PDB file of C-alpha atoms and ligand atoms in Angstrom:
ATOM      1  CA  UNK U 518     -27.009 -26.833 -17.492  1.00  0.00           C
ATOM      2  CA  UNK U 519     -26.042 -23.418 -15.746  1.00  0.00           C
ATOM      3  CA  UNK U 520     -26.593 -20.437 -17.906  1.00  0.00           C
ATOM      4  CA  UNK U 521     -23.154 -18.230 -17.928  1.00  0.00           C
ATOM      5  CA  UNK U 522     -24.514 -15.543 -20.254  1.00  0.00           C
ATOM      6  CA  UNK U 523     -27.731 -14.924 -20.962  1.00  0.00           C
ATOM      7  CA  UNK U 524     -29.131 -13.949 -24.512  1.00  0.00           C
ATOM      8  CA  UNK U 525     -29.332  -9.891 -24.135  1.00  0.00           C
ATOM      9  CA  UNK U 526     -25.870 -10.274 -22.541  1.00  0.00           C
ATOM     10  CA  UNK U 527     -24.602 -12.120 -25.704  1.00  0.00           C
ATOM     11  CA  UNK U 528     -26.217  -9.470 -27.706  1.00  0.00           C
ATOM     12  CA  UNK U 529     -24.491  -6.324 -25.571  1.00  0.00           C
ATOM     13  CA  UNK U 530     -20.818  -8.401 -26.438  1.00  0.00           C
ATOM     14  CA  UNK U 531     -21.851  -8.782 -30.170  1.00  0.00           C
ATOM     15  CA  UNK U 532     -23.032  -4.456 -30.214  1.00  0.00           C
ATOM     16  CA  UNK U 533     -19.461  -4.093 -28.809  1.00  0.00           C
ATOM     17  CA  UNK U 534     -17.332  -6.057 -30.894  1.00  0.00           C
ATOM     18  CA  UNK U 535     -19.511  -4.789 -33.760  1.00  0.00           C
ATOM     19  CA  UNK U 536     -18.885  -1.125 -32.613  1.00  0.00           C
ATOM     20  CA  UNK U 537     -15.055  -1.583 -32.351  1.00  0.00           C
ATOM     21  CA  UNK U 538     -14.984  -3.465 -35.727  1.00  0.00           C
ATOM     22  CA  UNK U 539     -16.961  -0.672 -37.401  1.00  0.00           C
ATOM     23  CA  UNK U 540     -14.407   2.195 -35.532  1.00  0.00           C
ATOM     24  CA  UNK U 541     -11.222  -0.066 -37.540  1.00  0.00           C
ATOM     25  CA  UNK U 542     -12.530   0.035 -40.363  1.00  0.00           C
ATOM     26  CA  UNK U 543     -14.893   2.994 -41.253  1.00  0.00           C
ATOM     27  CA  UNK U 544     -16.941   2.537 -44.676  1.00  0.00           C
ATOM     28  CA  UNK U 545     -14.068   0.287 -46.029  1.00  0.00           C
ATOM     29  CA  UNK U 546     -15.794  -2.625 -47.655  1.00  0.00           C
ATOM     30  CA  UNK U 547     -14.953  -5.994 -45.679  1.00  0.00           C
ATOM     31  CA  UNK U 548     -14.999  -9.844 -46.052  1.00  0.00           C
ATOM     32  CA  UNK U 549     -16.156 -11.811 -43.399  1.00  0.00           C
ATOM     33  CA  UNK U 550     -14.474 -15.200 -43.456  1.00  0.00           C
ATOM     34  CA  UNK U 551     -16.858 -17.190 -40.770  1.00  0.00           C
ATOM     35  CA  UNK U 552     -15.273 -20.760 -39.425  1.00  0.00           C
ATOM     36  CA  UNK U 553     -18.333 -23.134 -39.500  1.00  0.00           C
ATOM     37  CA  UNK U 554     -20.578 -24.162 -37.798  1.00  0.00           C
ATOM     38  CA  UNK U 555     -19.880 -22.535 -34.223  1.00  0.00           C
ATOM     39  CA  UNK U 556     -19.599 -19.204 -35.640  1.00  0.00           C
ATOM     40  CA  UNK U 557     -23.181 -19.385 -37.431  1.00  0.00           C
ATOM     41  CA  UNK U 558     -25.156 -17.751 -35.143  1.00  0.00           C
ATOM     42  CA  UNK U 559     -22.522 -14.814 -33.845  1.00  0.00           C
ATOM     43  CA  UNK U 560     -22.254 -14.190 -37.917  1.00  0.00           C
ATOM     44  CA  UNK U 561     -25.752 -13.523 -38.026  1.00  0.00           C
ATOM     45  CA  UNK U 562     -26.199 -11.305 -35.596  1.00  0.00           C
ATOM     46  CA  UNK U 563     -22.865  -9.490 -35.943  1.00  0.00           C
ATOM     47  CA  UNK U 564     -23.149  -8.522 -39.903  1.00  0.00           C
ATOM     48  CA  UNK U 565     -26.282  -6.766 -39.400  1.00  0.00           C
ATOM     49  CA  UNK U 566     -24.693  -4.718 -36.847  1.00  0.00           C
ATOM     50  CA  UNK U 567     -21.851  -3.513 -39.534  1.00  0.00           C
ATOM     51  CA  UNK U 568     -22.784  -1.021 -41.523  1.00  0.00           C
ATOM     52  CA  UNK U 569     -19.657  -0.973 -44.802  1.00  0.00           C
ATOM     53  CA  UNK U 570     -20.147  -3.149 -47.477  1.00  0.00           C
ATOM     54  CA  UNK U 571     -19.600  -6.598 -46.525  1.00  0.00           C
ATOM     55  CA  UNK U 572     -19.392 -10.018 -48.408  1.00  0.00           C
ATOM     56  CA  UNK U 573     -19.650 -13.251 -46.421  1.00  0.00           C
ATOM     57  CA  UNK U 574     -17.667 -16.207 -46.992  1.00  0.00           C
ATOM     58  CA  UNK U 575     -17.381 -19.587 -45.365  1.00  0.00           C
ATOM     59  CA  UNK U 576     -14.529 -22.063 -44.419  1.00  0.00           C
ATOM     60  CA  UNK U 577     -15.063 -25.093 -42.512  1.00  0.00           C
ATOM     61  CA  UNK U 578     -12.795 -26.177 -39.668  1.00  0.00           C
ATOM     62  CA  UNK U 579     -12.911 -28.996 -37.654  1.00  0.00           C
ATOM     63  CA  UNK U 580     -11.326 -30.003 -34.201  1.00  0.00           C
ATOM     64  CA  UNK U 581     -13.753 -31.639 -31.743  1.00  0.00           C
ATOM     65  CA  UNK U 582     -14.166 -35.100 -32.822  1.00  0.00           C
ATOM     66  CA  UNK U 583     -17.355 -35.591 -30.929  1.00  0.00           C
ATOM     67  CA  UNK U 584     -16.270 -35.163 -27.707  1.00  0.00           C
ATOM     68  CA  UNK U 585     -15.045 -32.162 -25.482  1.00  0.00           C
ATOM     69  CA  UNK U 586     -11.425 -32.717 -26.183  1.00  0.00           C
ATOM     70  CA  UNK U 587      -9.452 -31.680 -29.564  1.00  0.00           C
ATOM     71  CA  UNK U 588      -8.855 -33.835 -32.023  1.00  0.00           C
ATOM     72  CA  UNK U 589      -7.402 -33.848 -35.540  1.00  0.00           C
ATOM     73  CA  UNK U 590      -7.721 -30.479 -37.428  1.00  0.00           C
ATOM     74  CA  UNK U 591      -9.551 -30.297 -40.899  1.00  0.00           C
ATOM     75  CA  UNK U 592      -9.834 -27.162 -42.994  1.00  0.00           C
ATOM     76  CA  UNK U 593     -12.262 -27.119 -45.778  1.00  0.00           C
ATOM     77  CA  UNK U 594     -11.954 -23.849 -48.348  1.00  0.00           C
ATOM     78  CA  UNK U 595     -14.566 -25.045 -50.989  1.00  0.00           C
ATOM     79  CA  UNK U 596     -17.215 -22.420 -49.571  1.00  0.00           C
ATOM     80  CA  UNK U 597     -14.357 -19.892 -49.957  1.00  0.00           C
ATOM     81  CA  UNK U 598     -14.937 -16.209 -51.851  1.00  0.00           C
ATOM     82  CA  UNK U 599     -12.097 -14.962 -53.541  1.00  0.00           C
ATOM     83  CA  UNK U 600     -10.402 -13.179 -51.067  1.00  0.00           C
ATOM     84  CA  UNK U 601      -7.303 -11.972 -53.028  1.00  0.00           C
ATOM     85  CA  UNK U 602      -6.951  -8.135 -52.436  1.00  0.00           C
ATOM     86  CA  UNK U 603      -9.229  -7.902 -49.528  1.00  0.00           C
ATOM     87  CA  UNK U 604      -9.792  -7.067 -46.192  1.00  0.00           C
ATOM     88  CA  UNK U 605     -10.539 -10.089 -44.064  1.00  0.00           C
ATOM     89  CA  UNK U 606     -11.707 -10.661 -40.764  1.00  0.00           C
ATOM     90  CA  UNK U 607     -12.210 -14.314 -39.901  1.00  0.00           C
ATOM     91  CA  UNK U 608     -14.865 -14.767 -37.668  1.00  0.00           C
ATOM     92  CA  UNK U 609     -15.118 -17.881 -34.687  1.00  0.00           C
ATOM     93  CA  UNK U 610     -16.740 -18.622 -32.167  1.00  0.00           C
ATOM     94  CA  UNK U 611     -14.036 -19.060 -29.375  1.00  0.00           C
ATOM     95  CA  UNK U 612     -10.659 -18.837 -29.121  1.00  0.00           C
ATOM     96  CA  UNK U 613      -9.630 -22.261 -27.015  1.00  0.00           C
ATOM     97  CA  UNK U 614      -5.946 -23.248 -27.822  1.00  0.00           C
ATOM     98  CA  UNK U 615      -5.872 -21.255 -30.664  1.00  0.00           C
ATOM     99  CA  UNK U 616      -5.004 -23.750 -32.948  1.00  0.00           C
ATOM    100  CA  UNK U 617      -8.184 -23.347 -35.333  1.00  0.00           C
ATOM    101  CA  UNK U 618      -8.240 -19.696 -35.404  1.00  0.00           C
ATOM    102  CA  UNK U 619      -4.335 -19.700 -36.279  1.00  0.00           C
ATOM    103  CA  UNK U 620      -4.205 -22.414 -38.848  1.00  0.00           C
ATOM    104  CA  UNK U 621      -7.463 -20.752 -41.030  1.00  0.00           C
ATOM    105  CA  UNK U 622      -5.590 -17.299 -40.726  1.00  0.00           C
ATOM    106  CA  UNK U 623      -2.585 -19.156 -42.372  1.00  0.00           C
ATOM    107  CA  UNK U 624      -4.840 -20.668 -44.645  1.00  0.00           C
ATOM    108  CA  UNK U 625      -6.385 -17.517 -45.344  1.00  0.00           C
ATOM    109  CA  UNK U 626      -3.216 -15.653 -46.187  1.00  0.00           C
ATOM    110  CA  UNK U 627      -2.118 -17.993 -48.211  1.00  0.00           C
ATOM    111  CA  UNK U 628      -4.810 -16.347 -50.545  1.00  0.00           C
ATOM    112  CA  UNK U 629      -3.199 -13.179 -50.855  1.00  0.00           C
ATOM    113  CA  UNK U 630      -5.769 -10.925 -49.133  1.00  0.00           C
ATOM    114  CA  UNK U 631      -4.871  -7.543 -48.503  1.00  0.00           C
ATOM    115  CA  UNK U 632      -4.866  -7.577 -44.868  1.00  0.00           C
ATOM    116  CA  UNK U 633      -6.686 -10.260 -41.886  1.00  0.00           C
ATOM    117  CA  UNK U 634      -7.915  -9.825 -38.461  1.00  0.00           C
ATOM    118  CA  UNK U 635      -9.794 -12.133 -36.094  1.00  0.00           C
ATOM    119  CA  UNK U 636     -12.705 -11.663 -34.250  1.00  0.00           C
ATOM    120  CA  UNK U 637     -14.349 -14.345 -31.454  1.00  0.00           C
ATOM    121  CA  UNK U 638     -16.766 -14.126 -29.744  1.00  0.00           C
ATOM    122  CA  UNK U 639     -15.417 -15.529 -26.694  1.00  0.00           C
ATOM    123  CA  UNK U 640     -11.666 -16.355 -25.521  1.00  0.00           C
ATOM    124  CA  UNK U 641     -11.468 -19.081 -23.210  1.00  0.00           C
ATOM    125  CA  UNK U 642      -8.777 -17.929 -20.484  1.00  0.00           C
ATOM    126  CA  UNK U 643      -5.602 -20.090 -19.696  1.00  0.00           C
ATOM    127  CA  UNK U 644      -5.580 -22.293 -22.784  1.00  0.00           C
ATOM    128  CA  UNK U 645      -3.561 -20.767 -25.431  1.00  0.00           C
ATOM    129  CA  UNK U 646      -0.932 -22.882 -27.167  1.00  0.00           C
ATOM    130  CA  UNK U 647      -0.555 -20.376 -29.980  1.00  0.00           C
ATOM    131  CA  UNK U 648       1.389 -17.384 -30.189  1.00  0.00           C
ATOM    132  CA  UNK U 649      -1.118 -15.004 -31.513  1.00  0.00           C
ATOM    133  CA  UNK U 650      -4.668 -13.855 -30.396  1.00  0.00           C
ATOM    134  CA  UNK U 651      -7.649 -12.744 -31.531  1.00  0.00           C
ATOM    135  CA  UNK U 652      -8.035  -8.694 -32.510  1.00  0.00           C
ATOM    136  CA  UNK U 653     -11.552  -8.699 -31.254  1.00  0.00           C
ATOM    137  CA  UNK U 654     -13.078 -10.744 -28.646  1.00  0.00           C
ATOM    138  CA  UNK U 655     -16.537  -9.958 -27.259  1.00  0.00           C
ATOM    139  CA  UNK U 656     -16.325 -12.027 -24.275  1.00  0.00           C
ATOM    140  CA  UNK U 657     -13.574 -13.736 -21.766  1.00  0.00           C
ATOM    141  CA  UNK U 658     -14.524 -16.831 -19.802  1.00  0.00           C
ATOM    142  CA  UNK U 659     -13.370 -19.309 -17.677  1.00  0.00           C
ATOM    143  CA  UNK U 660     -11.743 -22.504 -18.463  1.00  0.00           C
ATOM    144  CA  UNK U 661     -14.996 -24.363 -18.692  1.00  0.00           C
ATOM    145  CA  UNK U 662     -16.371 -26.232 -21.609  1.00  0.00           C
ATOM    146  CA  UNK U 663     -19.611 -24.368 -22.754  1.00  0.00           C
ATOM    147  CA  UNK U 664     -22.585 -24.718 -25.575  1.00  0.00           C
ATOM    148  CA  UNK U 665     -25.632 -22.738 -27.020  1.00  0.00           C
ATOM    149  CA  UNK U 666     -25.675 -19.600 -29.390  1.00  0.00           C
ATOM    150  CA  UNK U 667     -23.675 -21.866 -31.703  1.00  0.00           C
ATOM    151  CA  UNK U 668     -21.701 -23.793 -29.576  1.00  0.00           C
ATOM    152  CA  UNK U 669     -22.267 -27.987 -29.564  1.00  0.00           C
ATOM    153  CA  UNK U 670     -21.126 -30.735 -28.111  1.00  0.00           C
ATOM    154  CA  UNK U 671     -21.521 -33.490 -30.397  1.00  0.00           C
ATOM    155  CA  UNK U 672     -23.646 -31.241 -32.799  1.00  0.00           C
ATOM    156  CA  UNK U 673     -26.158 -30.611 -29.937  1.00  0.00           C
ATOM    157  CA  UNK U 674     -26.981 -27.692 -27.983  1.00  0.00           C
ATOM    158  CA  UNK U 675     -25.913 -24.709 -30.997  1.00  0.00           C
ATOM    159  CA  UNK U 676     -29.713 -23.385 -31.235  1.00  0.00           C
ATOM    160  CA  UNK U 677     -30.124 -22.744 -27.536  1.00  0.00           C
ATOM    161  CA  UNK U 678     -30.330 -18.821 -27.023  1.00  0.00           C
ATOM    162  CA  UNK U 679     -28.116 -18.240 -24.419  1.00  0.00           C
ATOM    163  CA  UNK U 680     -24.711 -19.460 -23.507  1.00  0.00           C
ATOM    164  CA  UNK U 681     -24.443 -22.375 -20.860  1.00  0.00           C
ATOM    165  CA  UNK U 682     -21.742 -24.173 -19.030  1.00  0.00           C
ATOM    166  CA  UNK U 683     -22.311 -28.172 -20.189  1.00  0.00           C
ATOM    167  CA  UNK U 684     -22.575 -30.432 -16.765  1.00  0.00           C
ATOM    168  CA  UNK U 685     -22.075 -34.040 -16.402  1.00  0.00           C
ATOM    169  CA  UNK U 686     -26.143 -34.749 -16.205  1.00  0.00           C
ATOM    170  CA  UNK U 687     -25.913 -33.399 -19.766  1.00  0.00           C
ATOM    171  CA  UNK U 688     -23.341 -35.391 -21.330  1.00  0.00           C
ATOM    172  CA  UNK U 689     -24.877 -38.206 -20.045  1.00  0.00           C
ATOM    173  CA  UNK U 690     -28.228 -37.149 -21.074  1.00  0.00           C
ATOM    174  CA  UNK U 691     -26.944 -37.099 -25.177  1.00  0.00           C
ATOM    175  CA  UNK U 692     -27.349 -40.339 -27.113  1.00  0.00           C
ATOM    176  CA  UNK U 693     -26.558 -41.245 -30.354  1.00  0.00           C
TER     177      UNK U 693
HETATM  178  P1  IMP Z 976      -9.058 -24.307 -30.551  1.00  0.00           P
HETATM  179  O1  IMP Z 976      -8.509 -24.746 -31.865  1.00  0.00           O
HETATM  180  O2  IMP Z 976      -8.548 -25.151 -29.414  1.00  0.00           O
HETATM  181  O3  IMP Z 976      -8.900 -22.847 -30.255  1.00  0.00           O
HETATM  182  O4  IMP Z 976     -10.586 -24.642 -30.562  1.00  0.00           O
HETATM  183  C1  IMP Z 976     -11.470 -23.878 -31.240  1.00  0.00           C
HETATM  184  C2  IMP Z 976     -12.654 -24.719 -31.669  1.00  0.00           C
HETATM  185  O5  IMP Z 976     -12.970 -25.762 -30.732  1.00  0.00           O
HETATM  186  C3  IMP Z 976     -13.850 -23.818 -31.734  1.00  0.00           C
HETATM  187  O6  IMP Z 976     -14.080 -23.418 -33.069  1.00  0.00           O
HETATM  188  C4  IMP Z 976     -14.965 -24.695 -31.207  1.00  0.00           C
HETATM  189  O7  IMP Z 976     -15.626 -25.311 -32.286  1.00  0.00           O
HETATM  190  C5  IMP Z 976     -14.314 -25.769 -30.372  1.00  0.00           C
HETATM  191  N1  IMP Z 976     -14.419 -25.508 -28.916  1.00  0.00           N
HETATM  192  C6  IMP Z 976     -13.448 -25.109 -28.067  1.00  0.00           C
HETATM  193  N2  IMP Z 976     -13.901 -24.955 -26.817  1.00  0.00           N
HETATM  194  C7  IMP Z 976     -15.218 -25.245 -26.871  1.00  0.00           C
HETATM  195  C8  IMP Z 976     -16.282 -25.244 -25.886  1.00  0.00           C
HETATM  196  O8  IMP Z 976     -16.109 -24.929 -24.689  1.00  0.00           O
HETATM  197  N3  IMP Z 976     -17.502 -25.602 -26.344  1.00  0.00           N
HETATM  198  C9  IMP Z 976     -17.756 -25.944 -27.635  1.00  0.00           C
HETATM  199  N4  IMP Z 976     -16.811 -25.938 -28.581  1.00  0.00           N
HETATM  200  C10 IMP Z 976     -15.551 -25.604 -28.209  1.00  0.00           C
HETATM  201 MG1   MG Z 977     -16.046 -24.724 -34.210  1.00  0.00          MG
END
């Protein structure tokens, strides 16, 4: 596994997001609406870097059927707050085609909040099939398909500190 960022760089992108999030929106209180489970680590560590009130609320999204290609797309709102007349910024963990990120921010709206924004913490470059993108991305990286800090491939690999670009040894190394 090669390392691409290491875990005090991961923490410098989250301190930066976190500082441009806080500059938007001041003491305003805020929802964070985070897209489980790759965002479960980059949620932790970025709400106790904001300093407004702030509720946290959960959605679950699916697209990765196992593998490192994207399959069908599942949206689960039954961890949901209610987010009617509030600011929300849905939190991911990367921005990749930009499928999931757009289809929870419809989702989303369609509970009447007052306003949304999005916030990744990385954007994968070159792979957008969406015509939107995120308002706040900590990191931009190549076209390669990577795990740790919350990341998996096939539920593996999200508790490893730093973030690391998967290699073939590794996929063959994961067994059921
Ligand atoms: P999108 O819908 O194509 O933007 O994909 C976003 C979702 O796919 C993310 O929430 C991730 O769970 C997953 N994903 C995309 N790229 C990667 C990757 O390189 N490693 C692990 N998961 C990924
Ligand atoms: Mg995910």
């Amino acid at each position: 596994m090669k390392q691409l960022l290491s875990e005090s760089e991961l923490h410098g992108g989250v301190d930066r997001v976190a500082a441009e999030i806080s500059s938007k929106y001041g003491n305003n209180p805020i929802t964070v609406v985070a897209i489980m489970t790759g965002s479960l680590i980059m949620l932790a560590d970025l709400i106790r870097r904001l300093n407004m009130p702030v509720r946290v609320s959960l959605i679950r999204a699916s697209s990765y059927r196992g593998g490192t290609t994207s399959g069908q797309l599942t949206i689960k709102e039954d961890m949901m707050l209610d987010v009617s007349d509030r600011d929300v910024l849905v939190v991911d963990d990367i921005f990749d085609t930009g499928k999931t990120l757009q289809a929870v921010v419809g989702c989303v709206q369609a509970m009447n909040p007052r306003t949304v924004a999005t916030c990744v913490l990385l954007h994968k470059e070159g792979r957008q099939l969406v015509d939107m993108k995120p308002d706040f991305a900590a990191f931009q990286i190549p076209d390669e398909f990577v795990v740790g800090y919350g990341l998996d491939y096939q539920d593996l690999y999200r508790n490893l500190p730093f973030l690391a670009v998967l290699e073939e040894s590794d996929i063959a190394a994961v067994h059921h």
